[in-house]
XYZ file of C-alpha atoms in Angstrom:
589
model
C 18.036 126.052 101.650
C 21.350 124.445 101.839
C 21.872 121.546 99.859
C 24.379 119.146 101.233
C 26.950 116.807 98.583
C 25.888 113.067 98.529
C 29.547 111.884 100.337
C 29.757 108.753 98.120
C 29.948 111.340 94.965
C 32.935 112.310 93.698
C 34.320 114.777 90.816
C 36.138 114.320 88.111
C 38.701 116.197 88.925
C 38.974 114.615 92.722
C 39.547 111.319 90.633
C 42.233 112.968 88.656
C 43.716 114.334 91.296
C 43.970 110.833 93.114
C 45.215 109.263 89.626
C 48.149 111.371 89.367
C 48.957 110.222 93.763
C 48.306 106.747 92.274
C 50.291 107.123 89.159
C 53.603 108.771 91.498
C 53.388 106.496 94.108
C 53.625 103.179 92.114
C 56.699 105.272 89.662
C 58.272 105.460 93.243
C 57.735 102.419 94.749
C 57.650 99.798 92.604
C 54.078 98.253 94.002
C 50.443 100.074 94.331
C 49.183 101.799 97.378
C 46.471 99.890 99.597
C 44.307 103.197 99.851
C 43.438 105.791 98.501
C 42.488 109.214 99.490
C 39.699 110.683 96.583
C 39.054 114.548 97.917
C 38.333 114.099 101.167
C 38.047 110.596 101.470
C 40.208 107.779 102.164
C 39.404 104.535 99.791
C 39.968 101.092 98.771
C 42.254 100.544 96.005
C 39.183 98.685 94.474
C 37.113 101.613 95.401
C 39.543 103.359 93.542
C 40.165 101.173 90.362
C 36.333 101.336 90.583
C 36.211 105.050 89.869
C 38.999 105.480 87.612
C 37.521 102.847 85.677
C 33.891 104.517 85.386
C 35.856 107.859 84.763
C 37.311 106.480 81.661
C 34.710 105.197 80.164
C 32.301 108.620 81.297
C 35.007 110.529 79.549
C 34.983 108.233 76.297
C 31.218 109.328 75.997
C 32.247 113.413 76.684
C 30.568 113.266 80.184
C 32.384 115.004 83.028
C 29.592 114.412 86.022
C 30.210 113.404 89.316
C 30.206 109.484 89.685
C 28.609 107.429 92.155
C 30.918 104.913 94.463
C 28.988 101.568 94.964
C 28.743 101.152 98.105
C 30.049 97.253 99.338
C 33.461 96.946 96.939
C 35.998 95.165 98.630
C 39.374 93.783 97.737
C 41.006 91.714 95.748
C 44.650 90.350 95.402
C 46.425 90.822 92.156
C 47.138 87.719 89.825
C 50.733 87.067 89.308
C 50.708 87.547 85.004
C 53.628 89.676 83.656
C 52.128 91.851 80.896
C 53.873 94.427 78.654
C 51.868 95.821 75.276
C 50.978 98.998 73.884
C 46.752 99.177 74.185
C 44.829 101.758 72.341
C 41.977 103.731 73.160
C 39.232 101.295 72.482
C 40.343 98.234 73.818
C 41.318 100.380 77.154
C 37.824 101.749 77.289
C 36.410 98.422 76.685
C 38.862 97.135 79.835
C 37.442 99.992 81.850
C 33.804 98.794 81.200
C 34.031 95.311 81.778
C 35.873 96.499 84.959
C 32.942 98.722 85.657
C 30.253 95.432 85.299
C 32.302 93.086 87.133
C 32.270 95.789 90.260
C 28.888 96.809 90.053
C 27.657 92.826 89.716
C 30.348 91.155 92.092
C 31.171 93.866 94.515
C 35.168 92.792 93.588
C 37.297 93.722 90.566
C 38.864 91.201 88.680
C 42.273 89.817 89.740
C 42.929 90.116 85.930
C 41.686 90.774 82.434
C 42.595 89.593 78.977
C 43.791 92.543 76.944
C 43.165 92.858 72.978
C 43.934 94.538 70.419
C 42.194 96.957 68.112
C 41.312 93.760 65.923
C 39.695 91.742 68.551
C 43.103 89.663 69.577
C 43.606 88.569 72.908
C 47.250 89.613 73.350
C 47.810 88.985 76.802
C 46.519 89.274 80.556
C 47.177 92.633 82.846
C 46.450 91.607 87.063
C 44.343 94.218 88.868
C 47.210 96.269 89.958
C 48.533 96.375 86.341
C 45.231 97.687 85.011
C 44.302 99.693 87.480
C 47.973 101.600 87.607
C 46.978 101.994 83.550
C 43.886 103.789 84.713
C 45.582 106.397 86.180
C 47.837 106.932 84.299
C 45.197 107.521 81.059
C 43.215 109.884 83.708
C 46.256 111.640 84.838
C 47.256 112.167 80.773
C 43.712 113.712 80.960
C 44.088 115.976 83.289
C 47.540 117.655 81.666
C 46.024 117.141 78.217
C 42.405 117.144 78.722
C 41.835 114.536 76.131
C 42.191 110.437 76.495
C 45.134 109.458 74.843
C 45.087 107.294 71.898
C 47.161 104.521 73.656
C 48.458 103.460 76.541
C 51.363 101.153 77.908
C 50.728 98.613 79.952
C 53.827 96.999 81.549
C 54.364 94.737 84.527
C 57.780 95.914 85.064
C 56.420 99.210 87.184
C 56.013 96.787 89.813
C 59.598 95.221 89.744
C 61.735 96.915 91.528
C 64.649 98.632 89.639
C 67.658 95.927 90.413
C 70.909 97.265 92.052
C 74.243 97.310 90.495
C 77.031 95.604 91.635
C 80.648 94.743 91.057
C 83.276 92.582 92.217
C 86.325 94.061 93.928
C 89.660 91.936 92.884
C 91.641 89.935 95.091
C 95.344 89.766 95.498
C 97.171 89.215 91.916
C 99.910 87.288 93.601
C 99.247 84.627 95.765
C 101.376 80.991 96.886
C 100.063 77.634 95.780
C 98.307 76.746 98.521
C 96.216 79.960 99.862
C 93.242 81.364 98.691
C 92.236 83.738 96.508
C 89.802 86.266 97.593
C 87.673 88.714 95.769
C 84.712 91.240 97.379
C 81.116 91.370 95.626
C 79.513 94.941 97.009
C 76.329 97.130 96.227
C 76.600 100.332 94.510
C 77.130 102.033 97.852
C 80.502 100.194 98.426
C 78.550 97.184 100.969
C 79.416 93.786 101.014
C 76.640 91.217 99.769
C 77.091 88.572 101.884
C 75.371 84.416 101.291
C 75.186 85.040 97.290
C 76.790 82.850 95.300
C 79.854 83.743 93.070
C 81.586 81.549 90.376
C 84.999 81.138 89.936
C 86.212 80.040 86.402
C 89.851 79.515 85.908
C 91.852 76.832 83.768
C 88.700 75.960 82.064
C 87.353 74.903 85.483
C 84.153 76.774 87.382
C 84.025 76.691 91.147
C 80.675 77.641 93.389
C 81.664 80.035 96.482
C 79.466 81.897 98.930
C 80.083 85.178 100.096
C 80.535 85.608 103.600
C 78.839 88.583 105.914
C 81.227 90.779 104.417
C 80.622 89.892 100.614
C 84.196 87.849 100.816
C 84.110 85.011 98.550
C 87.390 82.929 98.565
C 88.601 79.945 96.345
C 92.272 77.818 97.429
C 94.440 77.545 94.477
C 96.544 74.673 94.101
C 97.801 75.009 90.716
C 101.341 74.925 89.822
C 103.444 78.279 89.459
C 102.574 80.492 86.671
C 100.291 83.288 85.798
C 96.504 82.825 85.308
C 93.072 84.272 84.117
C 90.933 83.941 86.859
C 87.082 85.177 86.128
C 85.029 85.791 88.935
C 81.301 85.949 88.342
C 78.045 87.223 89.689
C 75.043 85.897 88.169
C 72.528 88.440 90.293
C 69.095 88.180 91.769
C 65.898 89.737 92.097
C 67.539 92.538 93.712
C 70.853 93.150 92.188
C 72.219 93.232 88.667
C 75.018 90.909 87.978
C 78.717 91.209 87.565
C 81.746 89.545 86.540
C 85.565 90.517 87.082
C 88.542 88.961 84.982
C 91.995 88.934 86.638
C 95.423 87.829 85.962
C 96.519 85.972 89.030
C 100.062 84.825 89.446
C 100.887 81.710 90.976
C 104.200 81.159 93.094
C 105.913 78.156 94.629
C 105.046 78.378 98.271
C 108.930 79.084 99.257
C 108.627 81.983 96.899
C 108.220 85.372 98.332
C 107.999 88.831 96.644
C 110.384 91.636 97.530
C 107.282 93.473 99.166
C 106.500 90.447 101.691
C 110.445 90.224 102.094
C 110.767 94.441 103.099
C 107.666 93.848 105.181
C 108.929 91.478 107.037
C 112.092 92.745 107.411
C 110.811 95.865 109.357
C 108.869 93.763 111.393
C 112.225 92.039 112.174
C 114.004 95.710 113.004
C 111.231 96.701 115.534
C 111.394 93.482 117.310
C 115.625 94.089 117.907
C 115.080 97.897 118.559
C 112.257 96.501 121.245
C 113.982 93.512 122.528
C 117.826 93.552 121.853
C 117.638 90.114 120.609
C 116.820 88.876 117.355
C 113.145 86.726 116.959
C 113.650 83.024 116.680
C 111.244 82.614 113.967
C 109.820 84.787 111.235
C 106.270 85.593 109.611
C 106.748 86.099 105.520
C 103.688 86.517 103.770
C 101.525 84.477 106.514
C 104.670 81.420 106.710
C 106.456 81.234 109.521
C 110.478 80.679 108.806
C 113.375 80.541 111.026
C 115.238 83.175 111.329
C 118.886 81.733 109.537
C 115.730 81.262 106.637
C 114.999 84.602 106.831
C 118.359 85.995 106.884
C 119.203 83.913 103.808
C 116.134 86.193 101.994
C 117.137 89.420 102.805
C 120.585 88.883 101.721
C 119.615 87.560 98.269
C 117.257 90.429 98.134
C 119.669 92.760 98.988
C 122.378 91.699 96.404
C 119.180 91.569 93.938
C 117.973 95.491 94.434
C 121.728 96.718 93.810
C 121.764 94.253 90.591
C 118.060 95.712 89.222
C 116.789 92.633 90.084
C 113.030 92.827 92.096
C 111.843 89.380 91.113
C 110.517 86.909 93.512
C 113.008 85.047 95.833
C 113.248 80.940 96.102
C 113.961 79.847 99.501
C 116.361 76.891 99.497
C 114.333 73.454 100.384
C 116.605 73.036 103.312
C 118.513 75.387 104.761
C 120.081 75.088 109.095
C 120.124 77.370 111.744
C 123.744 78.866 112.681
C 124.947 79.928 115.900
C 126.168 83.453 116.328
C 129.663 84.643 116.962
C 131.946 87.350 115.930
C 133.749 90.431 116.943
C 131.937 93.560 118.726
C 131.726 96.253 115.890
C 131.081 99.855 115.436
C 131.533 100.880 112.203
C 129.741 102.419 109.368
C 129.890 99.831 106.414
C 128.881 101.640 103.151
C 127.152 100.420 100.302
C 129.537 98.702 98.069
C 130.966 96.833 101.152
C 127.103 95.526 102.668
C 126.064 94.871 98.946
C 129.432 92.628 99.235
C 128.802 90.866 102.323
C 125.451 89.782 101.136
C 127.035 88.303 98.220
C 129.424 86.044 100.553
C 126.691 85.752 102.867
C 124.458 84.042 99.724
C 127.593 82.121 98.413
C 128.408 80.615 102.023
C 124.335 79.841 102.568
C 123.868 78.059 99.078
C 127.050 76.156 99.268
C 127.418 74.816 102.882
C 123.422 74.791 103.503
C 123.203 77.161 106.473
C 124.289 81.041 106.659
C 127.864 81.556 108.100
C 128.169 81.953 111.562
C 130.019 85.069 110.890
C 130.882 87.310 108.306
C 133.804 89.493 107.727
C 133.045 93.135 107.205
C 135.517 95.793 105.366
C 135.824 99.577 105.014
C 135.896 101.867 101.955
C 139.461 101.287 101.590
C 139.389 97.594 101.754
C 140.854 97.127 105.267
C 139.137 94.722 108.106
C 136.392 95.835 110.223
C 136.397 92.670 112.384
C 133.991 89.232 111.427
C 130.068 90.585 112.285
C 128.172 87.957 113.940
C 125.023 86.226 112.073
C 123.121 88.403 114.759
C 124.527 91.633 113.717
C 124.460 91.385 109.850
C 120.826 89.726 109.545
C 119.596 92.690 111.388
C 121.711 95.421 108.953
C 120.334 93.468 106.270
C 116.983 94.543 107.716
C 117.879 97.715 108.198
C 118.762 98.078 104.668
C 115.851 96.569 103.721
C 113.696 98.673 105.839
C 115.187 101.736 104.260
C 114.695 100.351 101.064
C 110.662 99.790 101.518
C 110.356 103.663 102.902
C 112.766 105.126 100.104
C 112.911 103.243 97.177
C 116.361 103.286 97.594
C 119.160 101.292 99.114
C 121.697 103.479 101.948
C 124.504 104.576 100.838
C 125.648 103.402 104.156
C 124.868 100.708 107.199
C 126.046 101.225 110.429
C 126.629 98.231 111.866
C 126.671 98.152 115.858
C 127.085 95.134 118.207
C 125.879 97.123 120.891
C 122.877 98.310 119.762
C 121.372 94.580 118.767
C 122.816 93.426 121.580
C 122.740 95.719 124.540
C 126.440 94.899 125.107
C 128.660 97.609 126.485
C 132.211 96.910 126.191
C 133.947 96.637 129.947
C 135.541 100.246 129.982
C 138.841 100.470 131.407
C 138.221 101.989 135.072
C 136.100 99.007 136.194
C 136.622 98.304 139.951
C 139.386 95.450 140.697
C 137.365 95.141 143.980
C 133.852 94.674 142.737
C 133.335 90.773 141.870
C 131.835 91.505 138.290
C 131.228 88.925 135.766
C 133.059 90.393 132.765
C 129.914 88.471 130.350
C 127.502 90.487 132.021
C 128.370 93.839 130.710
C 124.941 94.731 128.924
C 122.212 97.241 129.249
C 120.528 96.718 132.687
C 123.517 94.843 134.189
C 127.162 96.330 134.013
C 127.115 99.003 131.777
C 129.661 102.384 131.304
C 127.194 105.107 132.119
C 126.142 108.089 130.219
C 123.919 110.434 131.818
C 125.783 113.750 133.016
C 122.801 114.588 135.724
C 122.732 112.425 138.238
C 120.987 114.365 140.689
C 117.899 112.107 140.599
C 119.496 108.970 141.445
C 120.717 110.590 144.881
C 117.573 111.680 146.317
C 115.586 109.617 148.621
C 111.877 109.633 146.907
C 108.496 107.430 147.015
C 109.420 103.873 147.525
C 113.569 104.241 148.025
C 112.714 107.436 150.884
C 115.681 108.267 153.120
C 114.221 107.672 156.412
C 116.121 108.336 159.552
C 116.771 104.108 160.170
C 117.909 104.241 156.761
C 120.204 106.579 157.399
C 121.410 105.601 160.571
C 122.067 102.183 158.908
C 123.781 103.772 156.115
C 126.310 105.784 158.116
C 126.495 102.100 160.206
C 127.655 100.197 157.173
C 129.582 102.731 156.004
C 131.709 103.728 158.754
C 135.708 103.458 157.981
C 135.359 102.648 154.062
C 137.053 105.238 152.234
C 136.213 104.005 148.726
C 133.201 104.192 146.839
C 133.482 100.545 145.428
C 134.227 99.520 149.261
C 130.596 101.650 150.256
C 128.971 99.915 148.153
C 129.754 96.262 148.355
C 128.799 96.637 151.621
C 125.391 98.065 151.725
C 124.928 95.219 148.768
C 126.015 92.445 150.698
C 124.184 93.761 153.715
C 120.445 93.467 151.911
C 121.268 90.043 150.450
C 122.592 88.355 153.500
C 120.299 89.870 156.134
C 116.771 90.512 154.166
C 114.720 87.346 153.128
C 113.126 86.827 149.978
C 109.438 87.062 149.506
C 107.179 86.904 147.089
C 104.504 89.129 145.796
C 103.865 91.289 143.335
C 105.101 95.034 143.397
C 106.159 96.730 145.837
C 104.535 96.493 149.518
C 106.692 97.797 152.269
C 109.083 100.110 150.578
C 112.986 100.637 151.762
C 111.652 101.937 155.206
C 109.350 98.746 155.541
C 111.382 96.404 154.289
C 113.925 96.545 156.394
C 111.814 96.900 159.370
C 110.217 93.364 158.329
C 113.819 91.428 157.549
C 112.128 90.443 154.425
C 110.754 91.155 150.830
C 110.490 90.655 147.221
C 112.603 91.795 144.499
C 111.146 95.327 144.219
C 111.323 96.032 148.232
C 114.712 94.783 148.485
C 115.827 96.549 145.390
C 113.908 99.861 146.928
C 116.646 99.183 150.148
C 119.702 98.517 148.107
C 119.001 102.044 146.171
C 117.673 103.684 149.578
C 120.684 103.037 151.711
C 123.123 103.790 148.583
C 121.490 107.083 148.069
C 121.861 108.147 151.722
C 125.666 107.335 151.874
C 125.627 109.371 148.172
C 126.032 106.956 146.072
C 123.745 107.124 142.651
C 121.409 104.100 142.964
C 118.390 102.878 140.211
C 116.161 100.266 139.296
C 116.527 98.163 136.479
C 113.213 96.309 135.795
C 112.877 93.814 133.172
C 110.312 90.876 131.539
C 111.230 87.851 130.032
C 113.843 86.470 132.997
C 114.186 82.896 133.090
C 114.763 81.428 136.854
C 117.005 78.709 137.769
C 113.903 77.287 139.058
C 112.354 77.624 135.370
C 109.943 80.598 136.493
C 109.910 83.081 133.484
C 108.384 86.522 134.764
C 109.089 89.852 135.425
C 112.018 91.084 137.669
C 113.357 94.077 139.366
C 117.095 94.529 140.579
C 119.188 97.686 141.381
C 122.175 98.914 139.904
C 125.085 101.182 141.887
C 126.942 103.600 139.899
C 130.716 103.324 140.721
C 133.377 105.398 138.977
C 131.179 105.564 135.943
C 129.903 102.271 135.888
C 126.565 100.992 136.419
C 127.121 97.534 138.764
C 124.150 95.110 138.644
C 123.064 94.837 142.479
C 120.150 91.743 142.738
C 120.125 91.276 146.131
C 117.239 87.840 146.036
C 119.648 85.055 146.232
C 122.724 84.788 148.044
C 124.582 82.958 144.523
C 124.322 86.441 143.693
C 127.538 89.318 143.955
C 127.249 92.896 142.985
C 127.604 93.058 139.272
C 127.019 89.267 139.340
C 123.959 87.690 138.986
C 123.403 83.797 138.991
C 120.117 83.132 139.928
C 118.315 83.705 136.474
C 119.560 84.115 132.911
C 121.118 87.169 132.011
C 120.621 86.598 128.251
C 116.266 85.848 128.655
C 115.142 89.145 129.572
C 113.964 91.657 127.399
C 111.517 94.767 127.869
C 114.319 96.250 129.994
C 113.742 100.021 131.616
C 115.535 102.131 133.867
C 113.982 104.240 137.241
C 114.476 106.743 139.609
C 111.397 105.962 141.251
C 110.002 102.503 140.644
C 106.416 102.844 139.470
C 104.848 100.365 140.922
């Protein structure tokens, strides 16, 4: 005869079991579970709390049997008291019974019960999940121990979850009257908190800010120069602990600008020349835009300030004018005691007259004239220097100091052709310029958009029939393609050398593509010169593409799209706009 378990029994040990699950989950999770599994079987909480509490009380009077579930317990939600005492044996067993009664008569545990102590004192109230969490605990003390314990804590924290720590990540300690001040409030995992408030206190003032989606809380500072305590604080929430974060934050006259923002700057200012052959008009320092005779008036103070020790802040002067630029082409190295020099004139001249010298004369080791460097050339030394300095830590002990370089110009060299109508202010990179490759095989070969087709040729050999010189060869293939081919617009190229002159007409790339097509098949080295930036006569600013002849070691500008135009003259846009310049074989495009 088999003899099957009544389902709604359950052992002691099943209960224990299910205390210590109970006990471990809350510990972990900072809230109870909504079931429960007992052995096999998956209860109520109250089912649970039900049990645990009739297992306490069994065990108070040394019985270990199998209890009975009630059938018809159901749920109850938790009162919201906070509760934190130690309670000892018999007022726990007492809790357990009244726990018991209320289940077996109401089919519902209490949302909470008043807790006393030993003599009979209410001390406070512990919700259902509060006193049912002690429950298991005392059962799963049991189960190690296998004895009740003589007290046990009940506290409400168990169900507040542990708060995160934070901190606040400091701003800038050096900022102009004027901007803001910025600090960063993040988790202990390095997040941003973002929409919680943080407090700024500083001058005996408090200021409310809310962080932004990346935890970025920012106050503007108006207060006069000087150096303040600025204490930025976190007050916390239900989730995270606070924080607070004291800072000395130094103030500065909004001309003021450290030597760092100066050196940045100044490399900014380096790349844009080495890029453009022109200095910028205008200057970003520190977020501020300034001119550029400003800026030049900066990095000469802080030049003559680094060789004196001196890395303080720098004052800009409340007005200071823009200078034109003029001077002598130089290239010459200019060594460290003579640059440390010039900036010192360079300063005098600025503070005295109220705008930098249009010039500035530069001298060798020995003392002896290098020629008067234009503003252009010695505001971008100075940010050479300066550049150096940033990398280094050091000033150079030399500068050199080259007109050509900042300016693409390329001194007329002496074998320039008496029969070529050059303009003598034109001789820069991309225009009429001494050349300096040795292999020149590339610009002689007939390839992609400049191909040597056989009407090509036969127009080559046409034009070129009786000239003896080189200079003569080429003015006349020039003149050819800008009296006889049209202009027309569009972008890139679309017909080619071939097609271009089998239309009578096309834009600067095509009729460039002829020019360098018909000089390559008389062998003459032809290229493109291609160029953004050029302002039109007609005020169009935009991309352009021109060809240049080489003849007896020059490089002759050859724009055939206007007939104001002569080879190694151009007139119909400004040959001091452009910028982005490159030289091709084979245009790209």
């Amino acid at each position: 005869l088999t003899v099957l378990k009544n389902p709604n029994f359950f052992t002691l040990k099943e209960i224990e079991d299910a205390s210590t699950n109970v006990k471990n989950y809350v510990e972990k999770n900072k809230k109870m579970p909504n079931t429960v599994k007992v052995g096999s079987k998956t209860l109520k909480i109250s089912e649970f709390s039900y049990l645990s509490s009739k297992a306490i009380s069994n065990l108070n009077s040394n019985n270990k049997g199998d209890i009975l579930l009630v059938s018809g317990i159901t749920n109850r939600n938790s009162s919201a008291h906070s509760f934190k005492a130690t309670v000892y044996k018999a007022p726990y067993v007492d809790l357990a019974k009244k726990t018991i009664s209320r289940i077996e008569s109401k089919k519902a545990p209490s949302t909470y019960w008043s807790v006393k102590d030993t003599s009979g004192k209410v001390i406070g109230k512990a919700n259902f999940n509060l006193y049912t969490y002690s429950f298991a605990k005392i059962l799963d003390f049991h189960k190690s121990k296998n004895y009740l314990p003589n007290y046990c804590t009940f506290d409400s924290s168990a169900f507040t979850p542990a708060k995160k720590a934070t901190s606040i990540k400091a701003g800038s300690s050096s900022i102009k009257k004027g901007d803001t001040y910025s600090v960063t409030l993040v988790d202990n995992n390095g997040k941003g908190l973002a929409s919680q408030k943080v407090t700024f206190t500083i001058s005996g003032k408090s200021y409310n800010k809310t962080t932004d989606s990346k935890g970025v809380a920012s106050l503007k500072i108006n207060l006069n120069g000087g150096t303040y305590s600025v204490v930025s604080s976190y007050a916390g929430s239900s989730t995270y602990k606070s924080s607070k974060l004291s800072q000395s934050v130094t103030v500065k006259d909004s001309n003021t600008f450290t030597l760092g923002e100066i050196e940045a700057a100044a490399t900014n200012v380096k790349k844009y020349v080495d890029n453009n052959d022109v200095l910028p008009s205008t200057v970003t320092v520190a977020s501020k835009k300034l001119s550029i005779s400003q800026f030049s008036y900066l990095m000469s103070k802080a030049v003559y300030n680094i060789n004196a020790g001196n890395k303080n802040a720098i004052a800009l002067p409340s007005s200071l004018s823009s200078c034109k630029s003029e001077g002598d082409t130089i290239d010459a190295t200019v060594y460290k005691a003579q640059y440390v020099d010039l900036s010192k004139r360079v300063l005098s001249f600025a503070e005295s007259n109220k705008v930098p010298p249009v010039y500035a004369k530069v001298y060798s080791s020995s003392g002896s004239s290098l020629g008067n460097a234009e503003f252009d050339l010695y505001t971008y030394s100075f940010a050479k220097i300066l550049d150096f300095h940033k990398s280094k830590n050091a000033l150079p002990n030399y500068c050199t100091f080259e007109s050509s370089v900042f300016k693409g110009i390329v001194v007329p060299p002496v074998n320039v052709s008496s029969k070529i109508p050059y303009n003598s202010s034109q001789f820069k990179a991309g225009l009429n310029e001494k050349n300096t490759e040795t292999n020149l095989t590339k610009y002689l070969v007939g390839t992609g958009q400049s191909a040597i087709t056989s009407s090509i040729k036969n127009l080559a050999d046409q034009l070129t029939k009786g000239l003896k010189t080189t200079d003569e060869k080429a003015q006349a293939i020039y003149n050819y393609v800008r009296d006889e081919i049209d202009y027309s617009y569009y972008a890139n190229s679309k017909h080619g050398a071939s097609g271009t002159l089998s239309a009578g007409s096309g834009n600067c790339v095509d009729q460039a593509s002829l020019v360098v097509a018909l000089c390559r098949a008389s062998g003459i080295p032809a290229r493109y010169s291609h160029a953004k930036g050029c302002t039109f006569s007609s005020g169009l600013v935009t991309g352009h593409v021109w060809a240049q002849i080489l003849v007896n070691g020059v490089w002759y500008s050859a724009d055939a799209t206007s007939v104001r135009n002569k080879l190694g003259n151009i007139q119909n846009w400004n040959t001091n706009s452009y910028s982005n310049l490159n030289h091709y074989a084979a245009v790209p495009f």
